[in-house]
Every structure is written in C-alpha cells, then in structure tokens.
Coordinates of C-alpha atoms in Angstrom, one line a residue:
X1 CA 12.8 123.5 -84.8
X2 CA 12.2 126.0 -81.6
X3 CA 15.8 127.6 -82.5
X4 CA 14.8 128.0 -86.2
X5 CA 11.6 129.5 -84.9
X6 CA 13.3 131.8 -82.5
X7 CA 16.0 133.5 -85.2
X8 CA 13.3 133.6 -87.7
X9 CA 11.2 135.3 -84.6
X10 CA 14.4 138.1 -84.1
X11 CA 15.1 138.7 -87.5
X12 CA 11.7 139.1 -88.1
X13 CA 12.2 141.8 -85.5
X14 CA 15.0 143.2 -87.0
X15 CA 13.6 143.8 -90.3
X16 CA 10.2 145.2 -88.6
X17 CA 12.5 148.2 -86.6
X18 CA 14.6 148.1 -90.0
X19 CA 11.4 149.5 -91.4
X20 CA 10.6 152.1 -89.2
X21 CA 13.8 153.7 -89.6
X22 CA 13.9 154.8 -93.2
X23 CA 16.6 157.4 -93.9
X24 CA 18.7 154.5 -92.5
X25 CA 17.1 151.8 -95.1
X26 CA 15.9 153.6 -97.7
X27 CA 19.2 153.3 -100.3
X28 CA 22.3 150.9 -99.7
X29 CA 25.6 151.8 -101.3
X30 CA 29.3 149.6 -101.3
X31 CA 31.1 149.5 -99.7
X32 CA 35.1 148.1 -100.4
X33 CA 37.1 147.0 -97.3
X34 CA 40.4 145.8 -96.4
X35 CA 40.1 142.1 -97.9
X36 CA 39.0 143.9 -101.7
X37 CA 35.1 142.8 -100.9
X38 CA 32.2 144.8 -101.8
X39 CA 29.8 144.8 -99.1
X40 CA 26.1 145.7 -100.1
X41 CA 25.5 148.8 -96.3
X42 CA 22.6 150.8 -95.2
X43 CA 23.1 154.2 -96.7
X44 CA 23.4 155.6 -93.6
X45 CA 24.2 153.1 -90.6
X46 CA 23.0 154.2 -86.5
X47 CA 23.6 150.4 -85.0
X48 CA 26.8 148.6 -85.7
X49 CA 28.7 145.8 -84.0
X50 CA 32.5 145.3 -83.4
X51 CA 33.6 141.6 -84.4
X52 CA 35.9 140.9 -81.1
X53 CA 38.0 143.7 -78.4
X54 CA 40.4 145.5 -80.5
X55 CA 37.3 147.1 -82.8
X56 CA 35.7 147.8 -79.9
X57 CA 38.6 149.7 -78.4
X58 CA 38.0 151.4 -82.1
X59 CA 35.1 151.9 -82.1
X60 CA 34.7 153.3 -79.0
X61 CA 36.8 156.0 -79.8
X62 CA 35.2 157.3 -83.0
X63 CA 31.1 155.9 -82.3
X64 CA 30.4 154.9 -78.6
X65 CA 26.7 156.2 -79.4
X66 CA 26.3 153.9 -82.5
X67 CA 27.6 150.6 -81.0
X68 CA 24.6 147.9 -80.1
X69 CA 27.6 145.4 -78.2
X70 CA 30.0 144.5 -76.7
X71 CA 32.4 141.9 -77.6
X72 CA 34.7 142.5 -74.5
X73 CA 33.9 143.5 -70.9
X74 CA 33.5 147.5 -71.0
X75 CA 32.7 148.0 -67.1
X76 CA 35.8 150.5 -66.4
X77 CA 34.2 154.1 -65.0
X78 CA 36.9 155.4 -67.5
X79 CA 34.8 154.8 -70.2
X80 CA 31.7 156.0 -71.9
X81 CA 28.7 155.6 -70.3
X82 CA 27.0 154.8 -73.3
X83 CA 28.3 151.6 -74.2
X84 CA 28.6 150.7 -70.1
X85 CA 25.5 149.1 -70.1
X86 CA 25.4 147.2 -73.7
X87 CA 25.1 143.4 -73.3
X88 CA 28.4 141.8 -73.7
X89 CA 28.1 138.6 -77.2
X90 CA 31.5 138.2 -76.0
X91 CA 33.4 137.1 -80.1
X92 CA 31.3 136.9 -82.4
X93 CA 32.6 134.0 -84.3
X94 CA 31.1 132.3 -80.4
X95 CA 28.4 135.0 -80.5
X96 CA 24.4 133.6 -80.4
X97 CA 22.7 134.5 -84.0
X98 CA 18.9 135.0 -82.1
X99 CA 20.4 136.6 -79.5
X100 CA 22.9 139.2 -81.9
X101 CA 19.5 139.5 -84.2
X102 CA 17.4 140.8 -81.4
X103 CA 20.4 143.9 -80.9
X104 CA 19.1 144.6 -84.1
X105 CA 23.0 146.0 -85.4
X106 CA 23.4 146.8 -89.1
X107 CA 26.8 145.8 -90.2
X108 CA 29.6 144.3 -87.9
X109 CA 33.0 145.6 -87.9
X110 CA 36.1 143.8 -87.9
X111 CA 39.2 145.1 -87.2
X112 CA 42.7 144.1 -86.6
X113 CA 45.6 142.1 -87.5
X114 CA 45.4 141.0 -91.3
X115 CA 44.9 137.3 -91.2
X116 CA 45.4 134.2 -94.1
X117 CA 41.7 133.1 -92.1
X118 CA 40.3 136.8 -91.6
X119 CA 38.2 135.9 -95.3
X120 CA 36.4 132.7 -94.5
X121 CA 36.0 133.6 -90.5
X122 CA 34.2 136.6 -92.1
X123 CA 31.6 135.3 -94.3
X124 CA 31.1 132.5 -92.6
X125 CA 30.3 134.9 -89.9
X126 CA 27.5 136.9 -92.2
X127 CA 26.2 133.4 -93.1
X128 CA 26.2 132.4 -89.2
X129 CA 24.5 135.9 -88.2
X130 CA 22.9 137.6 -92.3
X131 CA 24.4 141.3 -90.9
X132 CA 27.0 142.7 -93.4
X133 CA 30.0 142.4 -92.3
X134 CA 33.3 144.2 -93.1
X135 CA 36.8 143.8 -92.9
X136 CA 39.4 147.4 -91.5
X137 CA 43.3 146.2 -91.2
X138 CA 45.0 147.9 -88.7
X139 CA 48.8 148.1 -86.9
X140 CA 50.9 151.1 -85.3
X141 CA 51.7 152.5 -88.5
X142 CA 48.1 152.4 -90.0
X143 CA 46.1 153.2 -87.8
X144 CA 45.1 156.6 -88.9
X145 CA 44.1 155.6 -91.9
X146 CA 41.9 153.2 -90.5
X147 CA 40.0 156.4 -88.7
X148 CA 39.8 157.6 -91.5
X149 CA 37.8 155.3 -93.3
X150 CA 35.2 154.4 -90.5
X151 CA 34.6 158.1 -90.7
X152 CA 33.7 158.1 -94.2
X153 CA 31.9 154.4 -92.9
X154 CA 29.3 156.1 -90.2
X155 CA 29.6 159.8 -91.4
X156 CA 32.6 161.1 -88.6
X157 CA 34.7 161.9 -90.7
X158 CA 35.7 165.5 -88.4
X159 CA 36.1 162.9 -85.5
X160 CA 37.9 160.4 -87.3
X161 CA 40.6 163.1 -88.3
X162 CA 40.8 164.3 -84.6
X163 CA 41.7 160.8 -83.7
X164 CA 43.9 160.3 -87.2
X165 CA 46.0 163.5 -86.2
X166 CA 46.4 162.0 -82.5
X167 CA 47.8 158.8 -83.9
X168 CA 49.9 160.4 -86.5
X169 CA 51.7 163.1 -84.1
X170 CA 52.6 160.9 -81.6
X171 CA 53.8 157.5 -84.0
X172 CA 55.7 160.5 -85.9
X173 CA 57.7 161.7 -82.5
X174 CA 58.3 158.9 -81.3
X175 CA 60.1 157.8 -84.3
X176 CA 61.6 160.8 -83.9
X177 CA 62.6 160.5 -80.4
X178 CA 63.9 156.5 -81.4
X179 CA 66.7 158.0 -83.5
X180 CA 68.4 159.5 -80.8
X181 CA 67.9 156.7 -78.2
X182 CA 70.6 153.4 -78.0
X183 CA 67.1 150.8 -77.7
X184 CA 67.3 148.9 -73.8
X185 CA 67.6 144.7 -73.6
X186 CA 64.2 144.0 -72.4
X187 CA 61.4 141.4 -72.3
X188 CA 57.5 141.5 -71.3
X189 CA 56.7 139.0 -68.8
X190 CA 53.7 137.7 -68.9
X191 CA 51.6 134.7 -66.5
X192 CA 50.9 134.4 -63.3
X193 CA 54.4 133.6 -62.7
X194 CA 56.6 135.4 -65.1
X195 CA 57.2 132.8 -66.9
X196 CA 55.6 133.3 -70.5
X197 CA 57.0 136.8 -72.4
X198 CA 55.6 138.1 -75.6
X199 CA 58.2 137.5 -78.4
X200 CA 59.3 139.3 -81.4
X201 CA 57.7 139.6 -83.7
X202 CA 54.5 138.9 -82.9
X203 CA 51.1 140.7 -83.2
X204 CA 51.2 142.0 -80.0
X205 CA 55.1 142.9 -80.0
X206 CA 54.1 145.7 -82.3
X207 CA 55.0 148.5 -79.9
X208 CA 57.3 146.8 -77.3
X209 CA 59.5 145.9 -80.6
X210 CA 59.5 149.2 -81.9
X211 CA 60.5 150.7 -79.1
X212 CA 62.8 148.3 -77.5
X213 CA 65.2 145.4 -77.9
X214 CA 62.8 142.7 -77.3
X215 CA 65.4 139.6 -75.9
X216 CA 62.2 137.7 -76.7
X217 CA 63.4 135.5 -80.1
X218 CA 61.2 132.2 -80.0
X219 CA 61.5 129.7 -82.7
X220 CA 57.6 129.5 -82.9
X221 CA 56.1 133.5 -82.1
X222 CA 52.0 132.8 -80.8
X223 CA 50.2 135.8 -81.7
X224 CA 48.3 135.8 -78.8
X225 CA 48.3 137.0 -75.7
X226 CA 49.3 134.9 -73.2
X227 CA 52.6 134.4 -75.4
X228 CA 55.3 131.5 -75.1
X229 CA 55.8 129.7 -72.3
X230 CA 59.6 129.9 -71.6
X231 CA 62.4 128.6 -68.0
X232 CA 63.3 130.5 -66.0
X233 CA 66.8 129.4 -67.5
X234 CA 65.9 131.1 -70.1
X235 CA 65.2 135.0 -68.5
X236 CA 68.9 133.9 -66.9
X237 CA 70.3 133.4 -70.3
X238 CA 68.4 136.4 -71.9
X239 CA 69.3 138.5 -68.8
X240 CA 67.6 141.5 -69.8
X241 CA 68.3 145.6 -68.3
X242 CA 64.6 145.9 -68.3
X243 CA 61.6 144.3 -67.6
X244 CA 57.7 145.3 -68.1
X245 CA 55.4 143.0 -65.4
X246 CA 52.2 142.3 -67.1
X247 CA 49.2 143.9 -64.4
X248 CA 49.1 141.3 -62.1
X249 CA 51.6 139.2 -62.6
X250 CA 54.7 139.3 -60.1
X251 CA 55.6 142.7 -60.3
X252 CA 55.2 142.7 -56.6
X253 CA 57.2 139.7 -55.4
X254 CA 60.1 140.3 -58.4
X255 CA 62.1 140.5 -56.1
X256 CA 62.1 137.8 -53.7
X257 CA 61.4 135.7 -56.9
X258 CA 64.0 133.6 -57.1
X259 CA 64.0 133.1 -61.0
X260 CA 64.0 136.6 -61.3
X261 CA 65.9 138.4 -57.7
X262 CA 69.2 138.3 -59.8
X263 CA 68.4 139.5 -63.5
X264 CA 69.8 142.7 -63.8
X265 CA 66.6 144.5 -64.5
X266 CA 65.2 143.3 -61.0
X267 CA 69.4 144.1 -58.7
X268 CA 68.9 147.7 -60.9
X269 CA 65.3 149.0 -59.8
X270 CA 64.7 149.2 -63.8
X271 CA 61.1 147.2 -63.4
X272 CA 57.1 148.8 -64.2
X273 CA 53.4 147.3 -64.4
X274 CA 52.0 148.0 -67.3
X275 CA 49.1 150.1 -66.9
X276 CA 46.2 148.4 -67.2
X277 CA 43.3 150.6 -67.0
X278 CA 40.6 150.5 -68.7
X279 CA 42.9 147.9 -71.0
X280 CA 46.6 147.6 -71.1
X281 CA 48.6 149.8 -72.6
X282 CA 50.7 147.8 -75.0
X283 CA 48.8 144.8 -76.0
X284 CA 46.1 142.8 -74.8
X285 CA 44.3 143.7 -77.5
X286 CA 46.6 144.9 -79.5
X287 CA 44.5 148.0 -80.6
X288 CA 44.4 152.1 -80.1
X289 CA 45.1 151.9 -77.1
X290 CA 48.7 151.2 -77.7
X291 CA 49.2 154.9 -78.4
X292 CA 49.1 155.6 -74.2
X293 CA 51.8 152.6 -74.4
X294 CA 53.7 154.6 -76.8
X295 CA 53.6 157.9 -74.7
X296 CA 54.2 155.8 -71.4
X297 CA 57.1 154.2 -72.6
X298 CA 58.8 156.6 -74.6
X299 CA 58.8 158.5 -71.3
X300 CA 60.4 155.3 -69.4
X301 CA 62.7 154.1 -71.1
X302 CA 64.2 157.6 -72.7
X303 CA 62.9 160.2 -70.5
X304 CA 66.0 162.7 -71.5
X305 CA 64.7 162.5 -75.1
X306 CA 60.7 163.1 -74.7
X307 CA 60.2 167.1 -74.5
X308 CA 55.9 166.3 -74.1
X309 CA 54.6 166.5 -70.3
X310 CA 53.3 162.9 -70.1
X311 CA 50.6 163.7 -67.8
X312 CA 49.6 166.1 -70.4
X313 CA 49.1 163.6 -73.3
X314 CA 47.2 160.6 -71.3
X315 CA 44.9 163.2 -70.5
X316 CA 44.1 164.3 -74.0
X317 CA 44.0 160.8 -74.8
X318 CA 41.4 159.7 -72.7
X319 CA 39.2 162.8 -73.7
X320 CA 39.5 162.3 -77.5
X321 CA 39.6 158.6 -77.3
X322 CA 36.7 157.3 -74.3
X323 CA 34.8 161.0 -73.7
X324 CA 37.0 160.7 -70.2
X325 CA 38.1 164.7 -68.2
X326 CA 40.3 162.4 -65.9
X327 CA 41.6 164.3 -63.0
X328 CA 45.4 164.4 -61.5
X329 CA 44.3 162.1 -59.2
X330 CA 43.3 159.8 -61.7
X331 CA 46.4 159.9 -63.4
X332 CA 48.9 158.7 -60.6
X333 CA 46.6 156.0 -60.1
X334 CA 46.8 154.7 -63.2
X335 CA 50.7 155.0 -62.8
X336 CA 51.0 153.8 -59.6
X337 CA 53.3 151.0 -60.8
X338 CA 54.5 152.3 -64.0
X339 CA 57.0 154.1 -63.1
X340 CA 61.1 153.9 -62.6
X341 CA 61.0 153.9 -58.1

C-alpha cells in the first residue's frame, strides 16, 4: 500500500509539472518508431530519458540538455557538464518507477540492437512507468539515419545533420580504405586474463568484423560485453597476428603471460589496448563511440592507406559529440597504450 501511495504522489508531481509547461503538453503527436508502433508523445519534447547505455551515448551527442537522468555512469570530465550531475537510474527495466516519475521525463528513448524481445520489453516498461517509450534501431551503417530521426523527434535537425554527416563521412572513407586493405587476422579479447573473446557475428563485434578478419568463430556467439569464454589452447590455435586487449585487461603483462607470450601478435609487438574514455571505443556499449574506434583502429592497422590526420579527426569527434575541446595532452593520454610501439 505504501508503495502504491508513493507512486501516486510521484505521478501527481509529474502531472502538475506538465501542467505548467503548456507549450510542451498542449498538443500531442503520433511518432512511428522502428518497431512500427504509433506512440503518442508531446508535441514539444523538453525532458528525455535514455533506456540504457547505448541510448545514453547517442542522446548525449544530440541533446544532453534535455536529459533528466542517466542509465549508466557519466562522470568523466570529457563528457558534457550538464549530464555529469544527473541521477543514474541504471537500466530502466530495473528502475524504481516512483523515483523515475519524480524526474518527470516526457518520453523514454530506447536505441539499439534490433532484437525479437524489444517490443515486449518496451511494452512492459511503459506499463511499469506510465511513460511513452519509443524505439530506434541503430547499427554502424544506419546511425546517420538514427540521428536524423532524433533530430525530427527532438527539434534538433541542424545538430542531427552535423552528427549524421560525420558518421557518414567516417563510414564511407573506412569502406573505401578496406577495399585496398588485406584484413589482419585479429582477436578482440576481454576479461582479467584475456580469455574471453568478442566473437565473430556478435553485436559487439560489428566493428571488429568490419575492420579485421575476426578469428573468434564460436558455435554460440554471445551478444554481451563479456564475450565468449575460451581456453588458452584455443587462443594458441587461432594464433592471431594482431590482438586488441580490452582496457584493464592483460595488456601490460601479455609478454610475460604463459598463455600469450608465444602468440605471433605478442612476439611481434602487434597488440594494443582499446581506448576507454569516456567509454570503450570498440563496444561496451556498441554505440556511437564506435566511430572513434573506426577512425583509430583503421589508422593502427592500415596506416599506409589512411589519408586523414587521426588527431584532427578524434578532436573533431570530441567537439561534435561531447562538446569537449580536446587538448593535445588529453589526446596523447587517451591513446597512450593504443598505438603500435
């Protein structure tokens, strides 16, 4: 009973607040999301909530000032100041509905992997929170269109176009470079011992699959950040010529690690640590920061084919997507373990 009363009070606060924002709630409109659902939303949206980390990174780029809460931590000083003090509600399927109502979001925005379970998850979330929830699909190839849809949804068309064009330009140039590249045999490994791999064809492997010959072929690729567990013997059988170590993995000790010291990539110093700020550049979450990863990893693997200035491109990304004027010292720190020695 106490929980029901708290929820009613929280919803009352939300309704009262909405009543004072007449331009935002005077009329409503129908928005057709990427599940084909027609969702009734306010005509003018001024308060949004991401459903999870992937959504949060994308919304941070286009409308950080409209966010009223977080789905994952955002305390890195490279991120917009306006979001760093927001409450972290965690993944919204685990959220406390009363607390969320007090944040007064007008809409919850879910962006990510097209999965069979998405529709049911969003309907359950709407029933739990009583807040309209929309879904937009996003992959490396379709991210520009996702930004344009968000631009129309949030009345941020000009910013959306800037972001979309950066993604389009980066993706098109990368595809052009790959036409002339002999893809490197590669493993992307995670975990404290480096014995989990981001398997070929998994959602987290999209970028690695695009840029390399991902050797991690397994029977049941897991689409989660912890990847698939493998044995040292399997690593030896794959014997990659290039290895990507997750940050906080065994990059620093790989040369002395019995599981790794005889691997071709380690013997030839062809291994790097994936940049991790403000979020890991290759995945985790597999969101818009992967365009940073695209710029960086293409440059590391195929430098002779790259006709761009990596520092200039990374600096431009931070300006556009994070509102951060990256200094030369900050750039060097970001990539201190991420370039070939």
